[in-house]
JSON list of C-alpha atoms in Angstrom, two decimals:
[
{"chain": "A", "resi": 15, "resn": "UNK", "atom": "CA", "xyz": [73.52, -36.51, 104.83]},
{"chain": "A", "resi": 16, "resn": "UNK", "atom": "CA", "xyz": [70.70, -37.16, 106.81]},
{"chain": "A", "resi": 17, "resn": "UNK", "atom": "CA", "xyz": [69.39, -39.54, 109.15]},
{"chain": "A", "resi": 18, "resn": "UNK", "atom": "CA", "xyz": [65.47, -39.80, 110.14]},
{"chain": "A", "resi": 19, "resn": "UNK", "atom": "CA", "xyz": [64.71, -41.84, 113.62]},
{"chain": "A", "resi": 20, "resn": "UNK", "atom": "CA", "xyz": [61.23, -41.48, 115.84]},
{"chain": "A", "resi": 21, "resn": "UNK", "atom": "CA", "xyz": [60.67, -38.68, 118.81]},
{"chain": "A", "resi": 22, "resn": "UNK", "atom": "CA", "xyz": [60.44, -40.56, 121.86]},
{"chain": "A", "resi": 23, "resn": "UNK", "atom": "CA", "xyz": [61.25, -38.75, 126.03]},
{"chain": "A", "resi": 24, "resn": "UNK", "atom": "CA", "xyz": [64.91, -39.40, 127.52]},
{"chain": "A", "resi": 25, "resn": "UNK", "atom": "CA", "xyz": [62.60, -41.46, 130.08]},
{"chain": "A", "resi": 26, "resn": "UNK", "atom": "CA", "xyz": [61.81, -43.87, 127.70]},
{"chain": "A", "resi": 27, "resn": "UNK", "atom": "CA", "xyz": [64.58, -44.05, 124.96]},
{"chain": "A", "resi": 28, "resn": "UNK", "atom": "CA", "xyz": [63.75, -48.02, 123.78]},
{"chain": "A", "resi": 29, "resn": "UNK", "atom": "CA", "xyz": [60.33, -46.42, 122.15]},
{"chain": "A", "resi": 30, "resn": "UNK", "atom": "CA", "xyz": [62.31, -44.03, 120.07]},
{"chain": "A", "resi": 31, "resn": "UNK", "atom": "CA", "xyz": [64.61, -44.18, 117.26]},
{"chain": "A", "resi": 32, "resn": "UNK", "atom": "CA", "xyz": [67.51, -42.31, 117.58]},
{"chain": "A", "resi": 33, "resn": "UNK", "atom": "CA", "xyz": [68.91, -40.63, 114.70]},
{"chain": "A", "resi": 34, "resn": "UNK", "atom": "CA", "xyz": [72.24, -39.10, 116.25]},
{"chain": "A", "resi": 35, "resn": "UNK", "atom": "CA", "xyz": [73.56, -42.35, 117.11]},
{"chain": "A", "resi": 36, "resn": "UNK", "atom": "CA", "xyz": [72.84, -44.06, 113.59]},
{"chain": "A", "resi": 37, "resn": "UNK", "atom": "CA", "xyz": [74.60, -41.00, 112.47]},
{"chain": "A", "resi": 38, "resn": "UNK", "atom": "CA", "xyz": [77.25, -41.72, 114.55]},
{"chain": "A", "resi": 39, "resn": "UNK", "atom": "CA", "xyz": [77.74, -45.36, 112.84]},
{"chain": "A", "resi": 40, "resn": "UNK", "atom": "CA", "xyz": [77.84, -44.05, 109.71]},
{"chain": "A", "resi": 41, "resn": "UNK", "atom": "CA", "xyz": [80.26, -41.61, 110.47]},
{"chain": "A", "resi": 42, "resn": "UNK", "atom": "CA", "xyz": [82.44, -44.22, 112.53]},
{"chain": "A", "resi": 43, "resn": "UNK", "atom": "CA", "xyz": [82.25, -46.23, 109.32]},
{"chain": "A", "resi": 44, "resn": "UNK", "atom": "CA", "xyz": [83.36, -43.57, 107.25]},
{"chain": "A", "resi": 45, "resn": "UNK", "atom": "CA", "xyz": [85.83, -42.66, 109.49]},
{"chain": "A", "resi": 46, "resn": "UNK", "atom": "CA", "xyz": [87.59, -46.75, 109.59]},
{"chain": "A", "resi": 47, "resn": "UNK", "atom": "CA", "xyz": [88.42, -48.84, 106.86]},
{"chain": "A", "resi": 48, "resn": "UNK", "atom": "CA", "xyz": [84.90, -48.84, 105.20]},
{"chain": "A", "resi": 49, "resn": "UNK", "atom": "CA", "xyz": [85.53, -45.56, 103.16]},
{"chain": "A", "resi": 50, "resn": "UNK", "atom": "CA", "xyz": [88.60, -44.95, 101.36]},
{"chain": "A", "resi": 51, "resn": "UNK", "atom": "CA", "xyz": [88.94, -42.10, 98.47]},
{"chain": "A", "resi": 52, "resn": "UNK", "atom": "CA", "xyz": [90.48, -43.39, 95.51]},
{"chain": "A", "resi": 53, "resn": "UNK", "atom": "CA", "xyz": [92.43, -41.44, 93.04]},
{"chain": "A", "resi": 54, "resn": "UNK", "atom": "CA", "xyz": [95.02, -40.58, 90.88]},
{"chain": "A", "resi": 55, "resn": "UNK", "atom": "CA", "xyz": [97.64, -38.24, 92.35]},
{"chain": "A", "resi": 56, "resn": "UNK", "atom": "CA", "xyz": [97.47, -34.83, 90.65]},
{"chain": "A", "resi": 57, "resn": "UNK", "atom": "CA", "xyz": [100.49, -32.98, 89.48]},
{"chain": "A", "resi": 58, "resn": "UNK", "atom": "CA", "xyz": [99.63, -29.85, 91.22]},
{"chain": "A", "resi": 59, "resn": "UNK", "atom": "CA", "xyz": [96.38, -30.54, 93.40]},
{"chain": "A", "resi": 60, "resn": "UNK", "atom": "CA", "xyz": [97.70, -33.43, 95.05]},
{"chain": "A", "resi": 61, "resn": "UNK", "atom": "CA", "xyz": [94.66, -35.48, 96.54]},
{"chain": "A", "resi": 62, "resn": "UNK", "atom": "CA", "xyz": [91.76, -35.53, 97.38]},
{"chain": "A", "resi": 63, "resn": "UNK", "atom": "CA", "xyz": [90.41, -34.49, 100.98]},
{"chain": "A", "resi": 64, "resn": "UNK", "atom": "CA", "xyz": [87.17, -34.90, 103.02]},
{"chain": "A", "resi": 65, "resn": "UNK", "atom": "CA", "xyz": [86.30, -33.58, 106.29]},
{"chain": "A", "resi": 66, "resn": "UNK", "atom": "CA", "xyz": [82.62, -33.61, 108.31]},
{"chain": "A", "resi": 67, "resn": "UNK", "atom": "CA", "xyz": [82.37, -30.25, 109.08]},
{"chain": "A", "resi": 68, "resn": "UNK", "atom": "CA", "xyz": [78.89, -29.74, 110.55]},
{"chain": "A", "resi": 69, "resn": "UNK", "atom": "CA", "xyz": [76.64, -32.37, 112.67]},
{"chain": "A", "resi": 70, "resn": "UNK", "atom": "CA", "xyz": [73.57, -31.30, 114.02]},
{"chain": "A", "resi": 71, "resn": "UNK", "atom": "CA", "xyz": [71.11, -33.34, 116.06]},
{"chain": "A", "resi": 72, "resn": "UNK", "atom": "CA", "xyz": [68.41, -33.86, 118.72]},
{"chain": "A", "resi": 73, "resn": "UNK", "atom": "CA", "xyz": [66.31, -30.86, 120.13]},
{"chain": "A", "resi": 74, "resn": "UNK", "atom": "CA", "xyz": [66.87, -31.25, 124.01]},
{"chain": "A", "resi": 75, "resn": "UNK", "atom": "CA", "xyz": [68.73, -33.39, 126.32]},
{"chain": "A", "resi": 76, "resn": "UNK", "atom": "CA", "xyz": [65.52, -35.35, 127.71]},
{"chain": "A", "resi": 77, "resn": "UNK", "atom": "CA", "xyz": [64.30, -36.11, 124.17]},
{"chain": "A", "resi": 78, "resn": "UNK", "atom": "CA", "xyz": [65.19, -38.70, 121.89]},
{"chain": "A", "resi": 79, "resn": "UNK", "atom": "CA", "xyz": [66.26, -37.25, 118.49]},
{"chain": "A", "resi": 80, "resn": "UNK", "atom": "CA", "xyz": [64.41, -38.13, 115.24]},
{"chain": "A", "resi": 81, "resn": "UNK", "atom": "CA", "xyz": [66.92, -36.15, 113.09]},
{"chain": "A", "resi": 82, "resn": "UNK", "atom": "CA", "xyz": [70.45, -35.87, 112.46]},
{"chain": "A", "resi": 83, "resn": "UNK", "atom": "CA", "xyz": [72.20, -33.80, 109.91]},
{"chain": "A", "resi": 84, "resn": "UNK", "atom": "CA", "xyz": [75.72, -33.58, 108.54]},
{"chain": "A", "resi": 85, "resn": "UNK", "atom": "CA", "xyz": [77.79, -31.85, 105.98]},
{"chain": "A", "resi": 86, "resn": "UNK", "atom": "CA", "xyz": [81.02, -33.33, 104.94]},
{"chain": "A", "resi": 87, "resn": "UNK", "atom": "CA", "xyz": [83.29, -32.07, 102.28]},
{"chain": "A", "resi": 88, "resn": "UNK", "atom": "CA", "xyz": [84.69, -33.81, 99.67]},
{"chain": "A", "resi": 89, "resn": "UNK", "atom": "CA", "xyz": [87.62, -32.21, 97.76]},
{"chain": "A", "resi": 90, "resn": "UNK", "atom": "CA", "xyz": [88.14, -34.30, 94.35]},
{"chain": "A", "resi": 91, "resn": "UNK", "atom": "CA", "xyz": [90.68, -34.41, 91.64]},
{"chain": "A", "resi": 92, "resn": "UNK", "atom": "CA", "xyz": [90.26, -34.97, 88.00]},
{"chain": "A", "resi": 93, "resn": "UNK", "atom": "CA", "xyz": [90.84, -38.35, 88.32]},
{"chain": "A", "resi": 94, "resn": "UNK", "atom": "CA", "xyz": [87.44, -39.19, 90.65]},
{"chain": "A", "resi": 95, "resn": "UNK", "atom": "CA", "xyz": [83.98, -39.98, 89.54]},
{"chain": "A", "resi": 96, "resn": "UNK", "atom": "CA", "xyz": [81.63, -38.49, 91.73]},
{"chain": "A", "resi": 97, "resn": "UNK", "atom": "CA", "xyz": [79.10, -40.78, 91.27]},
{"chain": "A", "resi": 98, "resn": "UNK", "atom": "CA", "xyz": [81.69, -43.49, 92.69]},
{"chain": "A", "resi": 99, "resn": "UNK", "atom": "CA", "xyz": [82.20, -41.37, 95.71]},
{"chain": "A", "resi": 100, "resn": "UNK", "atom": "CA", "xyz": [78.19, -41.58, 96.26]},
{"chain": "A", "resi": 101, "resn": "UNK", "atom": "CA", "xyz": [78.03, -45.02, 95.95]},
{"chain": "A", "resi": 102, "resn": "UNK", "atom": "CA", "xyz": [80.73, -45.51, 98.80]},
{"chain": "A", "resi": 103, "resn": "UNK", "atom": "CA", "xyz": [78.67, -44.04, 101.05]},
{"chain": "A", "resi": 104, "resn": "UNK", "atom": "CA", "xyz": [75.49, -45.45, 99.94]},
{"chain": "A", "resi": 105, "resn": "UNK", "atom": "CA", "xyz": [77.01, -48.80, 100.59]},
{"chain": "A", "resi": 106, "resn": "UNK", "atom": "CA", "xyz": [78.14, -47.77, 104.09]},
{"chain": "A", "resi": 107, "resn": "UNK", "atom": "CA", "xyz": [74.77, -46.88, 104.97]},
{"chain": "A", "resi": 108, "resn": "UNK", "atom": "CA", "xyz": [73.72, -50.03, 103.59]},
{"chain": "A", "resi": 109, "resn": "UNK", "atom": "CA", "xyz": [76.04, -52.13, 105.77]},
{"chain": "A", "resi": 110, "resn": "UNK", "atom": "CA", "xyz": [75.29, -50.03, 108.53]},
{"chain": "A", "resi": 111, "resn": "UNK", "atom": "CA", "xyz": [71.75, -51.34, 108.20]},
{"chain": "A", "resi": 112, "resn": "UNK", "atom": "CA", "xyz": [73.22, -54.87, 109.35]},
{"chain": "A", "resi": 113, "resn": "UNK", "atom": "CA", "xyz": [73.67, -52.89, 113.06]},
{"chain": "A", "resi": 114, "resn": "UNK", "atom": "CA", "xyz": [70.66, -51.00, 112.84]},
{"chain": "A", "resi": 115, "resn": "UNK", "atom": "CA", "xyz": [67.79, -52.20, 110.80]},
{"chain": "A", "resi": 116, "resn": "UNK", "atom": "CA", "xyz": [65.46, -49.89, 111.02]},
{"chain": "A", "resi": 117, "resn": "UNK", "atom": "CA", "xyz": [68.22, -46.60, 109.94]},
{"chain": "A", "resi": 118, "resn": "UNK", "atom": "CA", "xyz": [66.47, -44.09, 107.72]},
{"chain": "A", "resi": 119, "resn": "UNK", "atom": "CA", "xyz": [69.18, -42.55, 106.13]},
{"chain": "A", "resi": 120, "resn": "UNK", "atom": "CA", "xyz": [69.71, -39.66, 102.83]},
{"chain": "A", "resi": 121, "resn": "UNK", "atom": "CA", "xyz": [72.38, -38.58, 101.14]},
{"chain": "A", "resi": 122, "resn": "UNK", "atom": "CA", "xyz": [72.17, -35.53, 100.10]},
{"chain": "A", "resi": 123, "resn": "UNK", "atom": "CA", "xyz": [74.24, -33.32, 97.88]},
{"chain": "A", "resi": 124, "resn": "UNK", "atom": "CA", "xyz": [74.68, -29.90, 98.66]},
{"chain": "A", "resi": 125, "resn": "UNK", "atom": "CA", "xyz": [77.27, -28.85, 96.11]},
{"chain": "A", "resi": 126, "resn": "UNK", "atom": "CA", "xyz": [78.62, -30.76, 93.23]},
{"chain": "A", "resi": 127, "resn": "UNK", "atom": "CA", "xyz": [81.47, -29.04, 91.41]},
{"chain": "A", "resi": 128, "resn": "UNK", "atom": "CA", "xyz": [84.23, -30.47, 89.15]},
{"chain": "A", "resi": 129, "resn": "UNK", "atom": "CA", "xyz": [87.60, -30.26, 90.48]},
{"chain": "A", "resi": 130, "resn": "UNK", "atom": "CA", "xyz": [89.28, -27.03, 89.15]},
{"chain": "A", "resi": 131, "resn": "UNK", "atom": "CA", "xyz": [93.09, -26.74, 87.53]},
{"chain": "A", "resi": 132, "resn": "UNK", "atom": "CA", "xyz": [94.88, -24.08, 86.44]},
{"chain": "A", "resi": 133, "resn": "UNK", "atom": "CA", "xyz": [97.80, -25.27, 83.75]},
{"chain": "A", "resi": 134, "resn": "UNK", "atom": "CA", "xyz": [100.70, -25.54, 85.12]},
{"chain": "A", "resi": 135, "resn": "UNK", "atom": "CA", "xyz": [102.12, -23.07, 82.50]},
{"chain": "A", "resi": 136, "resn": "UNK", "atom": "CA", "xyz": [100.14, -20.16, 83.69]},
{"chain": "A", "resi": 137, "resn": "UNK", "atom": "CA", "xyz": [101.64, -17.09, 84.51]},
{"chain": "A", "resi": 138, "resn": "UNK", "atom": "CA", "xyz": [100.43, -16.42, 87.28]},
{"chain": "A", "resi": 139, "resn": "UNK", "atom": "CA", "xyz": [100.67, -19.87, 88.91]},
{"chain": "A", "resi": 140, "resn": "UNK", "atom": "CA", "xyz": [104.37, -19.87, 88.23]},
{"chain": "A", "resi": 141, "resn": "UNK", "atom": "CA", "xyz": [104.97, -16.16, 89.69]},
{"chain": "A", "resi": 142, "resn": "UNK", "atom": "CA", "xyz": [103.40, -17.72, 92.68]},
{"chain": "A", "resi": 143, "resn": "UNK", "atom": "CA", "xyz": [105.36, -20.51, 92.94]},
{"chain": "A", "resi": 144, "resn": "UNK", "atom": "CA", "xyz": [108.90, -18.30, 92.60]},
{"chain": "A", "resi": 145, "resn": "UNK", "atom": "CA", "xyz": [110.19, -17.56, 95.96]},
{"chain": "A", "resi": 146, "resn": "UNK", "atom": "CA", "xyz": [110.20, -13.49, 96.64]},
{"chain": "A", "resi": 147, "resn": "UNK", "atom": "CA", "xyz": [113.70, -12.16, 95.82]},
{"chain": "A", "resi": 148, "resn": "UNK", "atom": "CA", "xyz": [115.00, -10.65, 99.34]},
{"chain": "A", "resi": 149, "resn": "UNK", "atom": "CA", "xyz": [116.22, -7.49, 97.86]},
{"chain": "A", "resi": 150, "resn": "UNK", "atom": "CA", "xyz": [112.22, -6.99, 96.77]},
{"chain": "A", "resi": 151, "resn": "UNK", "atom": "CA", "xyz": [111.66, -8.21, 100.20]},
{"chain": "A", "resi": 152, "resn": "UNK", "atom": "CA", "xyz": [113.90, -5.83, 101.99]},
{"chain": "A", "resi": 153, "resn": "UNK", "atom": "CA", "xyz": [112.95, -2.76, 99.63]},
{"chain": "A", "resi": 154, "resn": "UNK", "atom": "CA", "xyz": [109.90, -3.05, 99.99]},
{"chain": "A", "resi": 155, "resn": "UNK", "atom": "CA", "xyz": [109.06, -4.41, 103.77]},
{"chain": "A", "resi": 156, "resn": "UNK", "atom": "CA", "xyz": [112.64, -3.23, 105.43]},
{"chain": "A", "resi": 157, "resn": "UNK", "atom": "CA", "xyz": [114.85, -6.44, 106.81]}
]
């Protein structure tokens, strides 16, 4: 996601725009009640996740930063539509709008994969799932 604001020196930070700290609101937003990930539970991925991993802003402390970037990661299960996900956010950045009026903000997607599940049948899964057997454990390791 990104947020666009207007270059202006620390001296005189009413004549800029400042990108970091509409970033901030929509990531304060996100972080509260506003954003919620709904789903199904799944059998053997659980639920879904997100984190905001990377946030990047402003050039130097006595300047006014016009841009703001973040990457956050959303881990889905079969039972999410992305597009629904998308919209959620789009309609944070549209209430955040309501605080700050003149917020530029993009989302943009980095990385759009389907959830991936292995059945829970597979062989490999299951061996594992299986706890080691200690004399394997001790014949192999010592103990």
């Amino acid at each position: 996601m990104v947020t666009c604001g207007k270059t202006a020196h620390g001296s005189m930070p009413d004549m800029g725009t400042n990108a970091v700290a509409h970033m901030n609101e929509i990531i304060h937003r996100m972080l509260g009640e506003e954003f919620e990930l709904t789903y199904e539970e799944d059998d053997l991925l659980d639920g879904s996740t997100y984190s905001i991993n990377v946030f990047n802003g402003g050039a130097n402390t006595n300047v006014v930063p016009d841009q703001c970037f973040v990457n956050i990661d959303i881990r889905t299960v079969p039972s999410q539509d992305h597009n629904q996900i998308i919209d959620q956010i789009d309609q944070i950045i549209q209430s955040t709008k309501g605080t700050y009026p003149d917020l530029n903000a993009e989302i943009r997607i980095l990385n759009d994969q389907t959830p991936v599940k292995t059945s829970s049948e597979d062989l490999l899964l299951n061996w594992y799932k299986t706890p080691l057997n200690p004399h394997v454990v001790q014949q192999h390791w010592g103990e």
